[in-house]
XYZ file of C-alpha atoms in Angstrom:
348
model
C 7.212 113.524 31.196
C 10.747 114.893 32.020
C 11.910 115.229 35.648
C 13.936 118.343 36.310
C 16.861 116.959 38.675
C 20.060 118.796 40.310
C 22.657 117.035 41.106
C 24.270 118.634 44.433
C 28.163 117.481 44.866
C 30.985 119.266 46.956
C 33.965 120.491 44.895
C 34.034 117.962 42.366
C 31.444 114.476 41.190
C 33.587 111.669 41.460
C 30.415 109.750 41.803
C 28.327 107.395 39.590
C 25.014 109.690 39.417
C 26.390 111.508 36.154
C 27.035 108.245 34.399
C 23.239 106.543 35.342
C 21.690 110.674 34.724
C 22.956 110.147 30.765
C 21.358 107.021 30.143
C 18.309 107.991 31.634
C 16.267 109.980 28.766
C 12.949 110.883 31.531
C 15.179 113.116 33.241
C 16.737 116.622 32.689
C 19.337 117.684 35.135
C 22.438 120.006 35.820
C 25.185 119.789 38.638
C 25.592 122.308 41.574
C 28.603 122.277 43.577
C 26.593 123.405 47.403
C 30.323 124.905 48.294
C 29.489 127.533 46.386
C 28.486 131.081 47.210
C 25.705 130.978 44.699
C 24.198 127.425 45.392
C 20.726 128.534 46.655
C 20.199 131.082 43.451
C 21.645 128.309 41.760
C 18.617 125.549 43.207
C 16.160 128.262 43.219
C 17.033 129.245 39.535
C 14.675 126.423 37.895
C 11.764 124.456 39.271
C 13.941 121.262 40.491
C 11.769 118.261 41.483
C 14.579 116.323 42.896
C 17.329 116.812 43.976
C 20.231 114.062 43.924
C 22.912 114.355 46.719
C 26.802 112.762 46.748
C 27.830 113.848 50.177
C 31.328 114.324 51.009
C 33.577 112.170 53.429
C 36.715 113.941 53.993
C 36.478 116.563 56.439
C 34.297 117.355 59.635
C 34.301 121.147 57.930
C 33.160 120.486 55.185
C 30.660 118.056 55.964
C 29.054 119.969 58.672
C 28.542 122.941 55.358
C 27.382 120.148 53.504
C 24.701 119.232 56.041
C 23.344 122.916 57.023
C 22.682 123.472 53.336
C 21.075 120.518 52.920
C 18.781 121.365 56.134
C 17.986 124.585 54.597
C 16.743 122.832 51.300
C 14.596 119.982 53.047
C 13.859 121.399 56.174
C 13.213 124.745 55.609
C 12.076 124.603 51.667
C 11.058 121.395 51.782
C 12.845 120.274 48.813
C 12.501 116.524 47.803
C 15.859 115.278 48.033
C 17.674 112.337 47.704
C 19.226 109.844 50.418
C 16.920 111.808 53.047
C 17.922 114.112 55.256
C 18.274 111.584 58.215
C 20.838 109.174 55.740
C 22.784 112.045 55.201
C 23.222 113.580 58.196
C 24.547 110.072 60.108
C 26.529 109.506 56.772
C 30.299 110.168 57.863
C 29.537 110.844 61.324
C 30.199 108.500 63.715
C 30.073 110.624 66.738
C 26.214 111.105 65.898
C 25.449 107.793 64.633
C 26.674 106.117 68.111
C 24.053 108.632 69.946
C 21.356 108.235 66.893
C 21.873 104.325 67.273
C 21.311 104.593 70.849
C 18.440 106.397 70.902
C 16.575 104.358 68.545
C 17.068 101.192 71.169
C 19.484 99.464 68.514
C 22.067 96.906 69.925
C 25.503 98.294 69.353
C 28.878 98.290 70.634
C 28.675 101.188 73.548
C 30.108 103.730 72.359
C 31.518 106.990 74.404
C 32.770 110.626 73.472
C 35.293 112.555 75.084
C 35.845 116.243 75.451
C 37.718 115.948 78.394
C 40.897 114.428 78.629
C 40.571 114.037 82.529
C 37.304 112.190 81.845
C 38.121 110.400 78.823
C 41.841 109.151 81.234
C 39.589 108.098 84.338
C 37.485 105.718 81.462
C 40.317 103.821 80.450
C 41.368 103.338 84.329
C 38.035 101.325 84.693
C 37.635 99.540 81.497
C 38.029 96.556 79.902
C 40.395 96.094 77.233
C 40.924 95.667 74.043
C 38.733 99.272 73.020
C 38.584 100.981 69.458
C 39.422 104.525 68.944
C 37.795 105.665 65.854
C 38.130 108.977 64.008
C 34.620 110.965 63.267
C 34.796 110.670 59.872
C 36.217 108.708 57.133
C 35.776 105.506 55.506
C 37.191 102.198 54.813
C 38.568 101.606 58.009
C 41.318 104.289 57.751
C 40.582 106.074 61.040
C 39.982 102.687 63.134
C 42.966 101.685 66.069
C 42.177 98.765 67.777
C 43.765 99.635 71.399
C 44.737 95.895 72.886
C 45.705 97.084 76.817
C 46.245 100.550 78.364
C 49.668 101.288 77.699
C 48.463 101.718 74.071
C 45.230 103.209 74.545
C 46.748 106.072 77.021
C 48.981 107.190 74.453
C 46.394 107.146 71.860
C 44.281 109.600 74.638
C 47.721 111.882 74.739
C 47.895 111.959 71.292
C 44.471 113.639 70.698
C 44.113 115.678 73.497
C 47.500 117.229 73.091
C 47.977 117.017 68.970
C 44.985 115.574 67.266
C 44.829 112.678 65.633
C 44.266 112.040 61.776
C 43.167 109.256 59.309
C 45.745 107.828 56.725
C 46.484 110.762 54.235
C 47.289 109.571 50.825
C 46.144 107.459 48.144
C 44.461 103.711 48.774
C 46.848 101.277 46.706
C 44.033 98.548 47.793
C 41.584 99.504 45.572
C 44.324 100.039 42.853
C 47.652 99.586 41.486
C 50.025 102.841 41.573
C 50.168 102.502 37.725
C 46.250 102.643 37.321
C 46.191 105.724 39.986
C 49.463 107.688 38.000
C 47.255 106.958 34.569
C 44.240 108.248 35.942
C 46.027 111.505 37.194
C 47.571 112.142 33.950
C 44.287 111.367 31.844
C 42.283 113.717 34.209
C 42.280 117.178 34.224
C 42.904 118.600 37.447
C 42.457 115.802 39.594
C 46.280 115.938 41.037
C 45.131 119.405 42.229
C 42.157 118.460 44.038
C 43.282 114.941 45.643
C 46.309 117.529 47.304
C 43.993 120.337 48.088
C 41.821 117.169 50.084
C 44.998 115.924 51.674
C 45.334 119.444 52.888
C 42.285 119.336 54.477
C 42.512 116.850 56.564
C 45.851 117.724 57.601
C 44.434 120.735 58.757
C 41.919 119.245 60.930
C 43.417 117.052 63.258
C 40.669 115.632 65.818
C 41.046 116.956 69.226
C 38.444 114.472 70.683
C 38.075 111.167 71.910
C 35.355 108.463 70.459
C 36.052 104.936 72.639
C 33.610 101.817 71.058
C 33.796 98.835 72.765
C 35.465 95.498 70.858
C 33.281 92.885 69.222
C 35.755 90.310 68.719
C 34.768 88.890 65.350
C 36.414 87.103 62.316
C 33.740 89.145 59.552
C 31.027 91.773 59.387
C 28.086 91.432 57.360
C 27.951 94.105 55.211
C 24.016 94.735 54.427
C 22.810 97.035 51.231
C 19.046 98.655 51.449
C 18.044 100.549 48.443
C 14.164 100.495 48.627
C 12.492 96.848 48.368
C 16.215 95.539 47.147
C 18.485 94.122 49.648
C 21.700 92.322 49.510
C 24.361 91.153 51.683
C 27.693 89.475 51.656
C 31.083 89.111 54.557
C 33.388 91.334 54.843
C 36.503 89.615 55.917
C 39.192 90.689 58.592
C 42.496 91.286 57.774
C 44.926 92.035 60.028
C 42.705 93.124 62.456
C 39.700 94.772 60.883
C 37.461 94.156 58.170
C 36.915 97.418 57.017
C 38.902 98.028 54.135
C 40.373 94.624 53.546
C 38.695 94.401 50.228
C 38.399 90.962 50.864
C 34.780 89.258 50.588
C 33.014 86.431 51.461
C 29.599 85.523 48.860
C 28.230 82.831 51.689
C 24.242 82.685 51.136
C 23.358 84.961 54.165
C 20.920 84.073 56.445
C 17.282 85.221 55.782
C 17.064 86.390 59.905
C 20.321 88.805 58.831
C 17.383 90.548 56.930
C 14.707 90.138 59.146
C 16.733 91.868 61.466
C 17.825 94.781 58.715
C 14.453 94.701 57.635
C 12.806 96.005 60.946
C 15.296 97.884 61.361
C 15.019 100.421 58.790
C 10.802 100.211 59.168
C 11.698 101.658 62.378
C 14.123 104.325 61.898
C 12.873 104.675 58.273
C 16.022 104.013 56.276
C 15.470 102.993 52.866
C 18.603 103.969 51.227
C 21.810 102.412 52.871
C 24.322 99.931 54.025
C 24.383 98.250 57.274
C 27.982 96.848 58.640
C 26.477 94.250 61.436
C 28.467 91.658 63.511
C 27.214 88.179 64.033
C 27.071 87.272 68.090
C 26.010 84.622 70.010
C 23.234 87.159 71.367
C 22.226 88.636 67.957
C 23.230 90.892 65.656
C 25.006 93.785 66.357
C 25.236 97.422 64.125
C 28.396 98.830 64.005
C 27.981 101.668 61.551
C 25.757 102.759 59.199
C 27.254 104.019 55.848
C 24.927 106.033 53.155
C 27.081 106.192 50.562
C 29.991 102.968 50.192
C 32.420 101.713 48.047
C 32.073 98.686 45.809
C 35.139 96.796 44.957
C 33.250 94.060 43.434
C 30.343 94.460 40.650
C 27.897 92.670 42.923
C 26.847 93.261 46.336
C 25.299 89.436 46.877
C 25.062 85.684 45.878
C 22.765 82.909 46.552
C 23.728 79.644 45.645
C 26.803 81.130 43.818
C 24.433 82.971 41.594
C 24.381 86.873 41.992
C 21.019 88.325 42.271
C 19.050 90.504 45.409
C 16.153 89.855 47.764
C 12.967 91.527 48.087
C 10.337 90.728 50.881
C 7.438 89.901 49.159
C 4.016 89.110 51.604
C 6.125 88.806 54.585
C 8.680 86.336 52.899
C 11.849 86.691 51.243
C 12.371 85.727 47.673
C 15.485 85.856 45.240
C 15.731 87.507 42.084
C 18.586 86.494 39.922
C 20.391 89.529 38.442
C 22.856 92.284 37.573
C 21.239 94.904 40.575
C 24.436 96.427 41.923
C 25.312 97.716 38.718
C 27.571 101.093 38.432
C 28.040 100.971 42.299
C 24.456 100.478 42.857
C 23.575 104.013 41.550
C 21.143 103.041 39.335
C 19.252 101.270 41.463
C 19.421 104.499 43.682
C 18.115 106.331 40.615
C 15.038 103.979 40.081
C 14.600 104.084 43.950
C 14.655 108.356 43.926
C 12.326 108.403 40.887
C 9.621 105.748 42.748
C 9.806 108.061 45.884
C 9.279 111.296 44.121
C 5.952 109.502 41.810
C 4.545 108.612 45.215
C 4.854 111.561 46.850
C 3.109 113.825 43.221
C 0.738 111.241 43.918
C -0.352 112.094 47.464
């Protein structure tokens, strides 16, 4: 049997699906970019029983499009899609995930949102410092200030609530060299176009709002990685002052109560297709965000005993299994993990 998949993107797939889709001979799919005028006729076209989602990351604008047209395929057609609905939406948007976080009773840095400059002014009068501002969306720690004492943090406050702030705007020389990136644009078609038309974007949309989390003072985060019954973890280390795009990695075995913890975590807010950044405390662990979709510098996401493999809770305990599971960014585990989900639910 032959599964009939779309693959939904914004704009353009930079992503791994296409690459795991090919190899896969059960499946049948085509690509619809959801920015486009014709995207429903386009999904109602052919009897899809899946549909695969790369969300985009760049721009509150275009995310928010992103996420109304994926309500109006699961809610309101109730399309089977793929993360759910409830990954995607807190994917890239920290502003929801502190109040989604809260709400589910999870320990996390307290987190507050200002409108109001008057308000947000009046907070850091009566708070402790150091505080991080964070931008609503964007990834790898490009958006993050850590604000050390109230000189810093009041001018950070100005900034937004009389200009707007923005993330870093240009290309990330950490994940590689300016030669790669200038061999890459020449070799691909197109893609100086688009990465200036992005940079455009977010120029465009400065943030005109405050989001205030308080500091976890911390030398790594644990960076946990849920895809079904596979889970692996592994540091990520702070540079400078944040770990978040540092690139830099620490394979220690991680404790097993790191994924207890993840573990009934995601039974209760039924997450099954993630990662997890947590920090360690002398209280317990603490989520800082949640991220659906992540980058993967390394080709594995875990080692035990210097040997890369994932863990899978089998009859209430956690066992290893030695292997190559984060392969192609972990997309083709998230392939195997879609496919199992859809089987179970023609089953029901």
């Amino acid at each position: 049997m032959k599964y009939k998949v779309a693959l939904l993107y914004c704009f353009s797939d930079d992503s791994q699906w296409q690459q795991v889709l090919k190899m896969n001979k059960s499946i049948e799919y085509c690509c619809i970019d959801i920015t486009s005028h014709d995207w429903l006729q386009q999904c109602l076209s052919v009897d899809y029983q899946l549909f695969l989602v790369k969300a985009p990351g760049t721009t509150t604008s275009i995310k928010q499009l992103f996420d109304e047209r994926i309500v109006v395929l699961s809610k309101m057609m109730g399309k089977h899609i793929y993360p759910s609905l409830q990954e995607l939406l807190i994917y890239e948007n920290k502003r929801l995930l502190a109040q989604w976080l809260t709400i589910q009773g999870i320990p996390t840095p307290q987190t507050q949102v200002f409108y109001s400059k008057t308000e947000c002014l009046e907070f850091l009068c009566n708070t402790k410092f150091p505080i991080v501002g964070k931008i609503n969306i964007g990834s790898s720690g490009k958006g993050v200030t850590i604000l050390r004492d109230f000189e810093k943090a009041n001018k950070y406050v100005n900034q937004i609530f009389n200009n707007g702030i923005r993330p870093y705007i240009g290309p990330n020389f950490r994940t590689s060299s300016i030669v790669s990136k200038i061999k890459k644009m020449i070799s691909s078609k197109g893609l100086l176009a688009h990465k200036v038309k992005v940079y455009k974007s977010i120029y465009n949309e400065p943030q005109r709002y405050a989001i205030l989390q308080g500091y976890v003072k911390h030398s790594f985060e644990w960076r946990v990685v849920v895809i079904g019954e596979s889970y692996f973890a592994h540091k990520k280390i702070v540079s400078g002052s944040k770990a978040s795009g540092s690139l830099l990695k620490g394979y220690d075995d991680p404790p097993l109560s790191l994924f207890d913890f993840v573990y009934d975590f995601c039974i209760k807010t039924d997450l099954s297709s993630t990662s997890i950044d947590l920090f360690e405390t002398p209280s317990g662990y603490v989520v800082n965000e949640i991220q659906t979709f992540f980058g993967q510098s390394d080709p594995i996401q875990m080692r035990v005993g210097g040997i890369a493999g994932r863990y899978q809770r089998i009859n209430g305990s956690w066992v290893f299994e030695e292997g190559d599971w984060a392969e192609y960014e972990c997309y083709q585990l998230r392939l195997s993990h879609a496919i199992s989900l859809l089987e179970n639910r023609n089953d029901q």
